PDB file of C-alpha atoms and ligand atoms in Angstrom:
ATOM      1  CA  MET F   1     271.519 394.329 181.884  1.00  0.00           C
ATOM      2  CA  ASP F   2     273.579 391.145 181.417  1.00  0.00           C
ATOM      3  CA  ARG F   3     271.407 388.030 181.413  1.00  0.00           C
ATOM      4  CA  TYR F   4     272.220 384.660 182.956  1.00  0.00           C
ATOM      5  CA  ALA F   5     270.077 381.569 183.565  1.00  0.00           C
ATOM      6  CA  VAL F   6     269.998 377.947 184.638  1.00  0.00           C
ATOM      7  CA  ILE F   7     268.949 375.563 181.869  1.00  0.00           C
ATOM      8  CA  GLY F   8     267.515 372.129 182.662  1.00  0.00           C
ATOM      9  CA  HIS F   9     264.534 369.781 182.479  1.00  0.00           C
ATOM     10  CA  PRO F  10     262.903 370.147 184.917  1.00  0.00           C
ATOM     11  CA  VAL F  11     264.304 373.361 186.299  1.00  0.00           C
ATOM     12  CA  ALA F  12     261.489 374.958 188.303  1.00  0.00           C
ATOM     13  CA  HIS F  13     262.865 373.583 191.606  1.00  0.00           C
ATOM     14  CA  SER F  14     266.341 375.100 191.083  1.00  0.00           C
ATOM     15  CA  LYS F  15     267.808 377.304 193.816  1.00  0.00           C
ATOM     16  CA  SER F  16     270.317 378.821 191.371  1.00  0.00           C
ATOM     17  CA  PRO F  17     268.318 382.053 190.737  1.00  0.00           C
ATOM     18  CA  LEU F  18     268.127 382.736 194.495  1.00  0.00           C
ATOM     19  CA  ILE F  19     271.859 382.071 194.860  1.00  0.00           C
ATOM     20  CA  HIS F  20     273.033 384.184 191.913  1.00  0.00           C
ATOM     21  CA  GLN F  21     270.626 387.037 192.643  1.00  0.00           C
ATOM     22  CA  ALA F  22     272.034 387.141 196.189  1.00  0.00           C
ATOM     23  CA  PHE F  23     275.618 387.111 194.829  1.00  0.00           C
ATOM     24  CA  ALA F  24     274.741 389.947 192.409  1.00  0.00           C
ATOM     25  CA  ARG F  25     273.189 392.097 195.160  1.00  0.00           C
ATOM     26  CA  ALA F  26     276.133 391.537 197.500  1.00  0.00           C
ATOM     27  CA  THR F  27     278.780 392.343 194.880  1.00  0.00           C
ATOM     28  CA  GLY F  28     276.881 395.179 193.163  1.00  0.00           C
ATOM     29  CA  GLN F  29     276.777 393.420 189.792  1.00  0.00           C
ATOM     30  CA  HIS F  30     274.132 394.667 187.342  1.00  0.00           C
ATOM     31  CA  MET F  31     272.759 391.385 185.995  1.00  0.00           C
ATOM     32  CA  SER F  32     269.648 389.221 185.877  1.00  0.00           C
ATOM     33  CA  TYR F  33     269.398 385.479 186.478  1.00  0.00           C
ATOM     34  CA  GLU F  34     266.385 383.426 185.452  1.00  0.00           C
ATOM     35  CA  LEU F  35     265.073 379.897 184.998  1.00  0.00           C
ATOM     36  CA  LEU F  36     265.426 378.587 181.428  1.00  0.00           C
ATOM     37  CA  PRO F  37     263.385 375.406 180.937  1.00  0.00           C
ATOM     38  CA  ALA F  38     264.288 373.436 177.790  1.00  0.00           C
ATOM     39  CA  PRO F  39     262.434 370.519 176.227  1.00  0.00           C
ATOM     40  CA  LEU F  40     264.326 367.209 176.396  1.00  0.00           C
ATOM     41  CA  ASP F  41     265.077 367.424 172.668  1.00  0.00           C
ATOM     42  CA  GLY F  42     265.592 371.181 172.661  1.00  0.00           C
ATOM     43  CA  PHE F  43     268.748 371.978 174.622  1.00  0.00           C
ATOM     44  CA  LEU F  44     270.778 373.293 171.699  1.00  0.00           C
ATOM     45  CA  ALA F  45     267.995 375.441 170.247  1.00  0.00           C
ATOM     46  CA  THR F  46     267.148 376.909 173.659  1.00  0.00           C
ATOM     47  CA  ALA F  47     270.784 377.736 174.494  1.00  0.00           C
ATOM     48  CA  GLN F  48     271.386 379.307 171.061  1.00  0.00           C
ATOM     49  CA  ARG F  49     268.188 381.384 171.285  1.00  0.00           C
ATOM     50  CA  PHE F  50     269.256 382.614 174.740  1.00  0.00           C
ATOM     51  CA  ALA F  51     272.632 383.696 173.315  1.00  0.00           C
ATOM     52  CA  ALA F  52     270.972 385.378 170.317  1.00  0.00           C
ATOM     53  CA  GLU F  53     268.805 387.360 172.747  1.00  0.00           C
ATOM     54  CA  GLY F  54     271.904 388.608 174.574  1.00  0.00           C
ATOM     55  CA  GLY F  55     272.376 385.863 177.188  1.00  0.00           C
ATOM     56  CA  ARG F  56     275.906 385.915 178.648  1.00  0.00           C
ATOM     57  CA  GLY F  57     276.050 382.690 180.644  1.00  0.00           C
ATOM     58  CA  LEU F  58     274.228 379.521 181.652  1.00  0.00           C
ATOM     59  CA  ASN F  59     274.373 377.050 184.467  1.00  0.00           C
ATOM     60  CA  VAL F  60     273.541 373.611 183.103  1.00  0.00           C
ATOM     61  CA  THR F  61     271.733 370.982 185.111  1.00  0.00           C
ATOM     62  CA  VAL F  62     270.146 367.567 184.587  1.00  0.00           C
ATOM     63  CA  PRO F  63     270.010 366.147 181.947  1.00  0.00           C
ATOM     64  CA  PHE F  64     272.014 368.477 179.708  1.00  0.00           C
ATOM     65  CA  LYS F  65     275.585 368.455 181.101  1.00  0.00           C
ATOM     66  CA  LEU F  66     276.909 366.157 178.354  1.00  0.00           C
ATOM     67  CA  GLU F  67     275.083 367.978 175.556  1.00  0.00           C
ATOM     68  CA  ALA F  68     276.447 371.291 176.818  1.00  0.00           C
ATOM     69  CA  TYR F  69     279.957 369.850 176.793  1.00  0.00           C
ATOM     70  CA  ALA F  70     279.521 368.517 173.267  1.00  0.00           C
ATOM     71  CA  MET F  71     278.060 371.779 171.972  1.00  0.00           C
ATOM     72  CA  ALA F  72     280.832 374.077 173.266  1.00  0.00           C
ATOM     73  CA  LYS F  73     283.494 375.241 170.809  1.00  0.00           C
ATOM     74  CA  GLU F  74     285.963 375.947 173.628  1.00  0.00           C
ATOM     75  CA  ARG F  75     286.406 374.108 176.950  1.00  0.00           C
ATOM     76  CA  SER F  76     288.320 374.516 180.202  1.00  0.00           C
ATOM     77  CA  ALA F  77     290.756 371.816 181.323  1.00  0.00           C
ATOM     78  CA  ARG F  78     288.414 370.840 184.170  1.00  0.00           C
ATOM     79  CA  ALA F  79     285.480 370.461 181.757  1.00  0.00           C
ATOM     80  CA  GLU F  80     287.674 368.252 179.553  1.00  0.00           C
ATOM     81  CA  GLU F  81     288.634 366.185 182.588  1.00  0.00           C
ATOM     82  CA  ALA F  82     285.000 365.763 183.678  1.00  0.00           C
ATOM     83  CA  GLN F  83     283.787 365.386 180.081  1.00  0.00           C
ATOM     84  CA  ALA F  84     280.749 367.345 181.212  1.00  0.00           C
ATOM     85  CA  CYS F  85     279.779 370.998 181.558  1.00  0.00           C
ATOM     86  CA  ASN F  86     277.782 372.743 184.277  1.00  0.00           C
ATOM     87  CA  THR F  87     278.723 376.309 183.306  1.00  0.00           C
ATOM     88  CA  LEU F  88     278.627 378.021 179.904  1.00  0.00           C
ATOM     89  CA  ALA F  89     279.964 381.494 179.161  1.00  0.00           C
ATOM     90  CA  TRP F  90     279.237 383.244 175.840  1.00  0.00           C
ATOM     91  CA  ARG F  91     282.510 384.422 174.295  1.00  0.00           C
ATOM     92  CA  ASP F  92     282.211 386.632 171.167  1.00  0.00           C
ATOM     93  CA  ASP F  93     280.450 384.097 168.936  1.00  0.00           C
ATOM     94  CA  HIS F  94     280.583 380.781 170.761  1.00  0.00           C
ATOM     95  CA  TRP F  95     279.959 379.001 174.069  1.00  0.00           C
ATOM     96  CA  TYR F  96     282.887 378.316 176.407  1.00  0.00           C
ATOM     97  CA  ALA F  97     282.304 375.276 178.647  1.00  0.00           C
ATOM     98  CA  ASP F  98     283.553 374.940 182.210  1.00  0.00           C
ATOM     99  CA  ASN F  99     282.848 372.521 185.049  1.00  0.00           C
ATOM    100  CA  THR F 100     282.737 373.980 188.558  1.00  0.00           C
ATOM    101  CA  ASP F 101     281.133 371.006 190.359  1.00  0.00           C
ATOM    102  CA  GLY F 102     284.383 369.389 191.500  1.00  0.00           C
ATOM    103  CA  VAL F 103     286.088 372.578 192.611  1.00  0.00           C
ATOM    104  CA  GLY F 104     282.851 373.626 194.357  1.00  0.00           C
ATOM    105  CA  LEU F 105     282.783 370.374 196.332  1.00  0.00           C
ATOM    106  CA  MET F 106     286.454 370.738 197.259  1.00  0.00           C
ATOM    107  CA  ARG F 107     285.863 374.261 198.511  1.00  0.00           C
ATOM    108  CA  ASP F 108     282.901 373.118 200.620  1.00  0.00           C
ATOM    109  CA  LEU F 109     284.931 370.243 202.081  1.00  0.00           C
ATOM    110  CA  THR F 110     288.118 372.161 202.809  1.00  0.00           C
ATOM    111  CA  HIS F 111     287.004 375.757 203.394  1.00  0.00           C
ATOM    112  CA  ASN F 112     283.548 375.374 204.961  1.00  0.00           C
ATOM    113  CA  LEU F 113     283.832 371.955 206.638  1.00  0.00           C
ATOM    114  CA  HIS F 114     287.567 372.259 207.445  1.00  0.00           C
ATOM    115  CA  GLU F 115     288.239 368.780 206.112  1.00  0.00           C
ATOM    116  CA  THR F 116     291.861 367.888 205.445  1.00  0.00           C
ATOM    117  CA  LEU F 117     291.981 365.750 202.336  1.00  0.00           C
ATOM    118  CA  ALA F 118     295.747 365.418 202.019  1.00  0.00           C
ATOM    119  CA  GLY F 119     296.869 362.033 203.326  1.00  0.00           C
ATOM    120  CA  ARG F 120     293.269 360.865 203.917  1.00  0.00           C
ATOM    121  CA  ASP F 121     291.427 357.798 202.670  1.00  0.00           C
ATOM    122  CA  VAL F 122     288.339 358.715 200.653  1.00  0.00           C
ATOM    123  CA  LEU F 123     285.509 356.467 199.482  1.00  0.00           C
ATOM    124  CA  VAL F 124     283.324 357.605 196.574  1.00  0.00           C
ATOM    125  CA  LEU F 125     280.019 355.794 196.102  1.00  0.00           C
ATOM    126  CA  GLY F 126     278.916 355.989 192.456  1.00  0.00           C
ATOM    127  CA  ALA F 127     280.727 356.325 189.141  1.00  0.00           C
ATOM    128  CA  GLY F 128     278.440 358.542 187.077  1.00  0.00           C
ATOM    129  CA  GLY F 129     278.856 362.077 185.800  1.00  0.00           C
ATOM    130  CA  ALA F 130     279.153 363.681 189.232  1.00  0.00           C
ATOM    131  CA  ALA F 131     281.826 361.201 190.353  1.00  0.00           C
ATOM    132  CA  ARG F 132     283.783 361.890 187.158  1.00  0.00           C
ATOM    133  CA  GLY F 133     283.534 365.630 187.783  1.00  0.00           C
ATOM    134  CA  ILE F 134     284.915 365.463 191.327  1.00  0.00           C
ATOM    135  CA  LEU F 135     287.766 362.963 190.829  1.00  0.00           C
ATOM    136  CA  GLY F 136     290.319 365.348 189.272  1.00  0.00           C
ATOM    137  CA  PRO F 137     289.930 368.123 191.901  1.00  0.00           C
ATOM    138  CA  LEU F 138     289.825 365.457 194.655  1.00  0.00           C
ATOM    139  CA  LEU F 139     293.055 363.763 193.552  1.00  0.00           C
ATOM    140  CA  ALA F 140     294.704 367.183 193.282  1.00  0.00           C
ATOM    141  CA  LYS F 141     294.249 367.486 197.071  1.00  0.00           C
ATOM    142  CA  MET F 142     296.703 364.567 197.505  1.00  0.00           C
ATOM    143  CA  PRO F 143     294.579 362.063 199.444  1.00  0.00           C
ATOM    144  CA  ARG F 144     296.315 358.820 200.485  1.00  0.00           C
ATOM    145  CA  SER F 145     293.746 356.776 198.565  1.00  0.00           C
ATOM    146  CA  VAL F 146     290.477 357.160 196.684  1.00  0.00           C
ATOM    147  CA  VAL F 147     288.296 354.072 196.301  1.00  0.00           C
ATOM    148  CA  LEU F 148     285.313 353.913 193.954  1.00  0.00           C
ATOM    149  CA  VAL F 149     282.406 351.527 194.614  1.00  0.00           C
ATOM    150  CA  ASN F 150     279.633 351.368 192.039  1.00  0.00           C
ATOM    151  CA  ARG F 151     276.587 349.216 191.343  1.00  0.00           C
ATOM    152  CA  THR F 152     277.891 348.554 187.837  1.00  0.00           C
ATOM    153  CA  GLU F 153     281.453 347.581 188.709  1.00  0.00           C
ATOM    154  CA  PRO F 154     283.033 347.892 185.229  1.00  0.00           C
ATOM    155  CA  ARG F 155     281.952 351.524 185.133  1.00  0.00           C
ATOM    156  CA  ALA F 156     283.925 352.227 188.321  1.00  0.00           C
ATOM    157  CA  ALA F 157     286.937 350.313 186.968  1.00  0.00           C
ATOM    158  CA  GLU F 158     286.861 352.357 183.755  1.00  0.00           C
ATOM    159  CA  LEU F 159     286.610 355.613 185.677  1.00  0.00           C
ATOM    160  CA  ALA F 160     289.472 354.687 188.028  1.00  0.00           C
ATOM    161  CA  ALA F 161     291.644 353.701 185.052  1.00  0.00           C
ATOM    162  CA  SER F 162     290.991 356.996 183.293  1.00  0.00           C
ATOM    163  CA  PHE F 163     292.195 358.955 186.374  1.00  0.00           C
ATOM    164  CA  ALA F 164     295.071 356.633 187.362  1.00  0.00           C
ATOM    165  CA  GLU F 165     297.713 359.100 186.225  1.00  0.00           C
ATOM    166  CA  HIS F 166     296.252 361.798 188.510  1.00  0.00           C
ATOM    167  CA  GLY F 167     296.729 359.879 191.773  1.00  0.00           C
ATOM    168  CA  PRO F 168     295.987 356.771 193.860  1.00  0.00           C
ATOM    169  CA  VAL F 169     292.484 355.783 192.727  1.00  0.00           C
ATOM    170  CA  ALA F 170     291.096 352.243 192.515  1.00  0.00           C
ATOM    171  CA  ALA F 171     287.728 350.597 191.944  1.00  0.00           C
ATOM    172  CA  MET F 172     286.629 347.886 194.372  1.00  0.00           C
ATOM    173  CA  SER F 173     283.607 345.795 195.223  1.00  0.00           C
ATOM    174  CA  SER F 174     282.322 346.328 198.749  1.00  0.00           C
ATOM    175  CA  ALA F 175     283.540 342.779 199.577  1.00  0.00           C
ATOM    176  CA  GLN F 176     287.057 343.824 198.593  1.00  0.00           C
ATOM    177  CA  LEU F 177     287.056 346.679 201.081  1.00  0.00           C
ATOM    178  CA  ASN F 178     287.551 344.044 203.779  1.00  0.00           C
ATOM    179  CA  GLY F 179     287.445 346.141 206.947  1.00  0.00           C
ATOM    180  CA  ARG F 180     288.996 349.289 205.435  1.00  0.00           C
ATOM    181  CA  ARG F 181     287.987 352.556 207.058  1.00  0.00           C
ATOM    182  CA  PHE F 182     287.654 355.952 205.370  1.00  0.00           C
ATOM    183  CA  HIS F 183     287.974 359.502 206.668  1.00  0.00           C
ATOM    184  CA  VAL F 184     285.573 360.840 204.039  1.00  0.00           C
ATOM    185  CA  VAL F 185     282.736 358.931 202.334  1.00  0.00           C
ATOM    186  CA  ILE F 186     281.034 360.776 199.475  1.00  0.00           C
ATOM    187  CA  ASN F 187     277.699 359.686 198.055  1.00  0.00           C
ATOM    188  CA  ALA F 188     277.801 360.523 194.336  1.00  0.00           C
ATOM    189  CA  THR F 189     274.977 358.179 193.330  1.00  0.00           C
ATOM    190  CA  SER F 190     271.602 359.424 192.178  1.00  0.00           C
ATOM    191  CA  ILE F 191     269.565 357.532 194.810  1.00  0.00           C
ATOM    192  CA  GLY F 192     268.402 360.972 195.899  1.00  0.00           C
ATOM    193  CA  ILE F 193     266.142 361.920 198.788  1.00  0.00           C
ATOM    194  CA  ASN F 194     263.473 359.253 198.304  1.00  0.00           C
ATOM    195  CA  GLY F 195     265.567 356.294 197.138  1.00  0.00           C
ATOM    196  CA  ASP F 196     266.620 353.253 199.157  1.00  0.00           C
ATOM    197  CA  VAL F 197     270.198 352.854 200.288  1.00  0.00           C
ATOM    198  CA  PRO F 198     271.731 349.785 198.562  1.00  0.00           C
ATOM    199  CA  GLU F 199     272.722 348.040 201.833  1.00  0.00           C
ATOM    200  CA  ASN F 200     274.077 344.953 200.044  1.00  0.00           C
ATOM    201  CA  LEU F 201     276.383 347.072 197.906  1.00  0.00           C
ATOM    202  CA  TRP F 202     277.881 349.483 200.415  1.00  0.00           C
ATOM    203  CA  PRO F 203     280.369 348.457 203.137  1.00  0.00           C
ATOM    204  CA  GLU F 204     278.883 347.759 206.557  1.00  0.00           C
ATOM    205  CA  HIS F 205     281.282 349.964 208.590  1.00  0.00           C
ATOM    206  CA  PRO F 206     283.211 352.329 206.324  1.00  0.00           C
ATOM    207  CA  PHE F 207     283.945 355.225 208.700  1.00  0.00           C
ATOM    208  CA  ALA F 208     287.287 355.898 210.389  1.00  0.00           C
ATOM    209  CA  VAL F 209     287.273 357.747 213.720  1.00  0.00           C
ATOM    210  CA  GLY F 210     286.072 361.312 213.081  1.00  0.00           C
ATOM    211  CA  GLY F 211     284.784 360.256 209.655  1.00  0.00           C
ATOM    212  CA  LEU F 212     282.742 362.618 207.482  1.00  0.00           C
ATOM    213  CA  ALA F 213     279.773 361.497 205.379  1.00  0.00           C
ATOM    214  CA  TYR F 214     279.062 363.879 202.486  1.00  0.00           C
ATOM    215  CA  ASP F 215     275.986 363.556 200.261  1.00  0.00           C
ATOM    216  CA  LEU F 216     275.987 365.391 196.940  1.00  0.00           C
ATOM    217  CA  VAL F 217     272.211 365.485 197.250  1.00  0.00           C
ATOM    218  CA  TYR F 218     270.749 368.197 199.471  1.00  0.00           C
ATOM    219  CA  ALA F 219     267.484 368.454 201.367  1.00  0.00           C
ATOM    220  CA  ASP F 220     266.065 370.176 204.414  1.00  0.00           C
ATOM    221  CA  VAL F 221     265.860 366.809 206.161  1.00  0.00           C
ATOM    222  CA  PRO F 222     268.631 364.178 206.492  1.00  0.00           C
ATOM    223  CA  THR F 223     268.947 362.226 203.242  1.00  0.00           C
ATOM    224  CA  PRO F 224     268.765 358.387 203.195  1.00  0.00           C
ATOM    225  CA  PHE F 225     272.567 358.238 202.805  1.00  0.00           C
ATOM    226  CA  LEU F 226     273.171 360.575 205.740  1.00  0.00           C
ATOM    227  CA  ARG F 227     270.742 358.595 207.941  1.00  0.00           C
ATOM    228  CA  TRP F 228     272.564 355.394 206.904  1.00  0.00           C
ATOM    229  CA  ALA F 229     275.915 357.010 207.701  1.00  0.00           C
ATOM    230  CA  SER F 230     274.778 358.263 211.117  1.00  0.00           C
ATOM    231  CA  GLN F 231     273.719 354.717 212.006  1.00  0.00           C
ATOM    232  CA  ARG F 232     277.270 353.601 211.110  1.00  0.00           C
ATOM    233  CA  SER F 233     279.174 355.965 213.369  1.00  0.00           C
ATOM    234  CA  ALA F 234     279.906 358.763 210.917  1.00  0.00           C
ATOM    235  CA  GLU F 235     280.879 361.531 213.328  1.00  0.00           C
ATOM    236  CA  ARG F 236     280.049 364.335 210.921  1.00  0.00           C
ATOM    237  CA  THR F 237     277.528 364.615 208.095  1.00  0.00           C
ATOM    238  CA  ALA F 238     276.917 367.230 205.412  1.00  0.00           C
ATOM    239  CA  ASP F 239     274.658 367.413 202.403  1.00  0.00           C
ATOM    240  CA  GLY F 240     275.363 369.010 199.028  1.00  0.00           C
ATOM    241  CA  LEU F 241     273.851 372.460 199.634  1.00  0.00           C
ATOM    242  CA  GLY F 242     277.320 373.836 200.338  1.00  0.00           C
ATOM    243  CA  MET F 243     278.604 372.306 197.099  1.00  0.00           C
ATOM    244  CA  LEU F 244     275.685 373.807 195.168  1.00  0.00           C
ATOM    245  CA  ILE F 245     276.478 377.286 196.506  1.00  0.00           C
ATOM    246  CA  GLU F 246     280.240 376.926 196.005  1.00  0.00           C
ATOM    247  CA  GLN F 247     279.923 375.664 192.410  1.00  0.00           C
ATOM    248  CA  ALA F 248     277.627 378.643 191.770  1.00  0.00           C
ATOM    249  CA  ALA F 249     280.264 380.988 193.229  1.00  0.00           C
ATOM    250  CA  GLU F 250     282.880 379.511 190.868  1.00  0.00           C
ATOM    251  CA  SER F 251     280.518 380.136 187.916  1.00  0.00           C
ATOM    252  CA  PHE F 252     279.998 383.698 189.146  1.00  0.00           C
ATOM    253  CA  VAL F 253     283.777 384.258 189.235  1.00  0.00           C
ATOM    254  CA  LEU F 254     284.052 382.990 185.648  1.00  0.00           C
ATOM    255  CA  TRP F 255     281.263 385.275 184.429  1.00  0.00           C
ATOM    256  CA  ARG F 256     281.844 388.433 186.478  1.00  0.00           C
ATOM    257  CA  GLY F 257     285.468 388.258 187.646  1.00  0.00           C
ATOM    258  CA  VAL F 258     284.362 388.810 191.261  1.00  0.00           C
ATOM    259  CA  ARG F 259     284.272 386.200 194.062  1.00  0.00           C
ATOM    260  CA  PRO F 260     281.101 386.463 196.157  1.00  0.00           C
ATOM    261  CA  GLU F 261     280.898 385.537 199.854  1.00  0.00           C
ATOM    262  CA  THR F 262     279.088 382.208 200.148  1.00  0.00           C
ATOM    263  CA  SER F 263     278.359 381.911 203.878  1.00  0.00           C
ATOM    264  CA  PRO F 264     275.539 384.543 203.873  1.00  0.00           C
ATOM    265  CA  VAL F 265     273.837 382.637 201.055  1.00  0.00           C
ATOM    266  CA  PHE F 266     274.141 379.345 202.956  1.00  0.00           C
ATOM    267  CA  ALA F 267     272.579 381.055 205.992  1.00  0.00           C
ATOM    268  CA  MET F 268     269.777 382.453 203.796  1.00  0.00           C
ATOM    269  CA  LEU F 269     268.947 379.045 202.302  1.00  0.00           C
ATOM    270  CA  ARG F 270     269.326 377.109 205.554  1.00  0.00           C
ATOM    271  CA  PRO F 271     268.502 379.510 208.384  1.00  0.00           C
ATOM    272  CA  GLN F 272     268.062 376.643 210.880  1.00  0.00           C
ATOM    273  CA  ALA F 273     271.703 375.505 210.510  1.00  0.00           C
TER     274      ALA F 273
HETATM  275  P1  NAP X 301     274.475 359.766 186.869  1.00  0.00           P
HETATM  276  O1  NAP X 301     275.533 360.119 185.910  1.00  0.00           O
HETATM  277  O2  NAP X 301     273.137 359.323 186.373  1.00  0.00           O
HETATM  278  O3  NAP X 301     275.096 358.592 187.788  1.00  0.00           O
HETATM  279  C1  NAP X 301     274.288 357.955 188.760  1.00  0.00           C
HETATM  280  C2  NAP X 301     275.144 357.078 189.655  1.00  0.00           C
HETATM  281  O4  NAP X 301     274.304 356.573 190.696  1.00  0.00           O
HETATM  282  C3  NAP X 301     275.749 355.868 188.957  1.00  0.00           C
HETATM  283  O5  NAP X 301     276.981 355.560 189.563  1.00  0.00           O
HETATM  284  C4  NAP X 301     274.700 354.789 189.251  1.00  0.00           C
HETATM  285  O6  NAP X 301     275.225 353.470 189.224  1.00  0.00           O
HETATM  286  C5  NAP X 301     274.342 355.144 190.665  1.00  0.00           C
HETATM  287  N1  NAP X 301     273.022 354.651 191.064  1.00  0.00           N
HETATM  288  C6  NAP X 301     271.826 355.064 190.587  1.00  0.00           C
HETATM  289  N2  NAP X 301     270.831 354.404 191.215  1.00  0.00           N
HETATM  290  C7  NAP X 301     271.408 353.559 192.119  1.00  0.00           C
HETATM  291  C8  NAP X 301     270.920 352.616 193.058  1.00  0.00           C
HETATM  292  N3  NAP X 301     269.611 352.403 193.211  1.00  0.00           N
HETATM  293  N4  NAP X 301     271.800 351.943 193.799  1.00  0.00           N
HETATM  294  C9  NAP X 301     273.133 352.145 193.660  1.00  0.00           C
HETATM  295  N5  NAP X 301     273.680 353.017 192.778  1.00  0.00           N
HETATM  296  C10 NAP X 301     272.804 353.727 192.019  1.00  0.00           C
HETATM  297  O7  NAP X 301     274.163 360.958 187.903  1.00  0.00           O
HETATM  298  P2  NAP X 301     275.167 362.133 188.330  1.00  0.00           P
HETATM  299  O8  NAP X 301     275.093 363.234 187.341  1.00  0.00           O
HETATM  300  O9  NAP X 301     276.474 361.491 188.594  1.00  0.00           O
HETATM  301  O10 NAP X 301     274.515 362.704 189.672  1.00  0.00           O
HETATM  302  C11 NAP X 301     274.615 362.004 190.911  1.00  0.00           C
HETATM  303  C12 NAP X 301     273.981 362.858 192.008  1.00  0.00           C
HETATM  304  O11 NAP X 301     274.797 363.992 192.295  1.00  0.00           O
HETATM  305  C13 NAP X 301     272.606 363.400 191.635  1.00  0.00           C
HETATM  306  O12 NAP X 301     271.728 363.176 192.736  1.00  0.00           O
HETATM  307  C14 NAP X 301     272.842 364.882 191.443  1.00  0.00           C
HETATM  308  O13 NAP X 301     271.701 365.663 191.763  1.00  0.00           O
HETATM  309  C15 NAP X 301     273.969 365.130 192.444  1.00  0.00           C
HETATM  310  N6  NAP X 301     274.752 366.363 192.164  1.00  0.00           N
HETATM  311  C16 NAP X 301     274.756 367.354 193.103  1.00  0.00           C
HETATM  312  C17 NAP X 301     275.478 368.525 192.859  1.00  0.00           C
HETATM  313  C18 NAP X 301     275.502 369.650 193.890  1.00  0.00           C
HETATM  314  O14 NAP X 301     275.880 370.770 193.544  1.00  0.00           O
HETATM  315  N7  NAP X 301     275.134 369.404 195.143  1.00  0.00           N
HETATM  316  C19 NAP X 301     276.202 368.667 191.673  1.00  0.00           C
HETATM  317  C20 NAP X 301     276.205 367.616 190.742  1.00  0.00           C
HETATM  318  C21 NAP X 301     275.457 366.467 190.996  1.00  0.00           C
HETATM  319  P3  NAP X 301     275.289 352.627 187.830  1.00  0.00           P
HETATM  320  O15 NAP X 301     276.551 353.043 187.162  1.00  0.00           O
HETATM  321  O16 NAP X 301     275.297 351.220 188.294  1.00  0.00           O
HETATM  322  O17 NAP X 301     274.052 352.987 187.054  1.00  0.00           O
END
């Protein structure tokens, strides 16, 4: 049986085994998918041991996405663009690195949430690894503008400059936003489910009429960002569970050559929705 796993530290909380096992059942694929915890200083050794034992593919989560990218001998264009890897596939004698986070988010936004990105104004909060991973696929959807706001402003400026040739992206301070409104506001910071929203940093009223607030973080209760957005007239909110499932589906396509249905898995993981 072909073996797959999610590698991370910590990894026990990951929903990836549930997602991929459901995909495998639904598509009739003969494969296993397990948790692969690695020590902080042991990513490379753990990944190589998994391959030596017959492992065919890995999803990579915090904090190993950069190490996975660096380790791979071959990389997809979208991994190169993100300079990070969330999916590894074993090819003959080496790891092939891909990044399905950005395309997974785009599929959740456009296919599941029916969001039109072309011609829209999009605000991205944060300029870390996740923001880098989503910028290329986002700009490919031809938005009218993408604005980056980040706590460490030079980091946002650097990120915007490195994607300038892909489309209209600019870094701004929240003061510079000066009454601008956005159709889609994406939280790509790591403030998480228990952190405090940086009120002084984020614009007071960022949402255009019908605006969507999207949090990359997911939880069974509204996240701090989504509560903040609801108080500021966001008409629609969504957390990152859909992105998690869609990026997993993209990994599954890479590994197995079959596209699984994602909506039954969303319903399984969030039956109350
Ligand atoms: P990262 O590289 O560590 O970047 C963190 C970002 O958050 C930086 O822009 C950082 O700003 C900002 N930040 C951290 N604490 C902050 C605070 N207190 N106030 C304001 N800004 C703050 O992390 P990442 O890899 O980009 O991940 C970001 C989030 O996306 C994580 O929660 C991750 O779980 C989530 N994610 C979800 C999915 C999914 O499938 N749903 C996929 C990928 C990632 P500075 O530059 O100033 O430090």
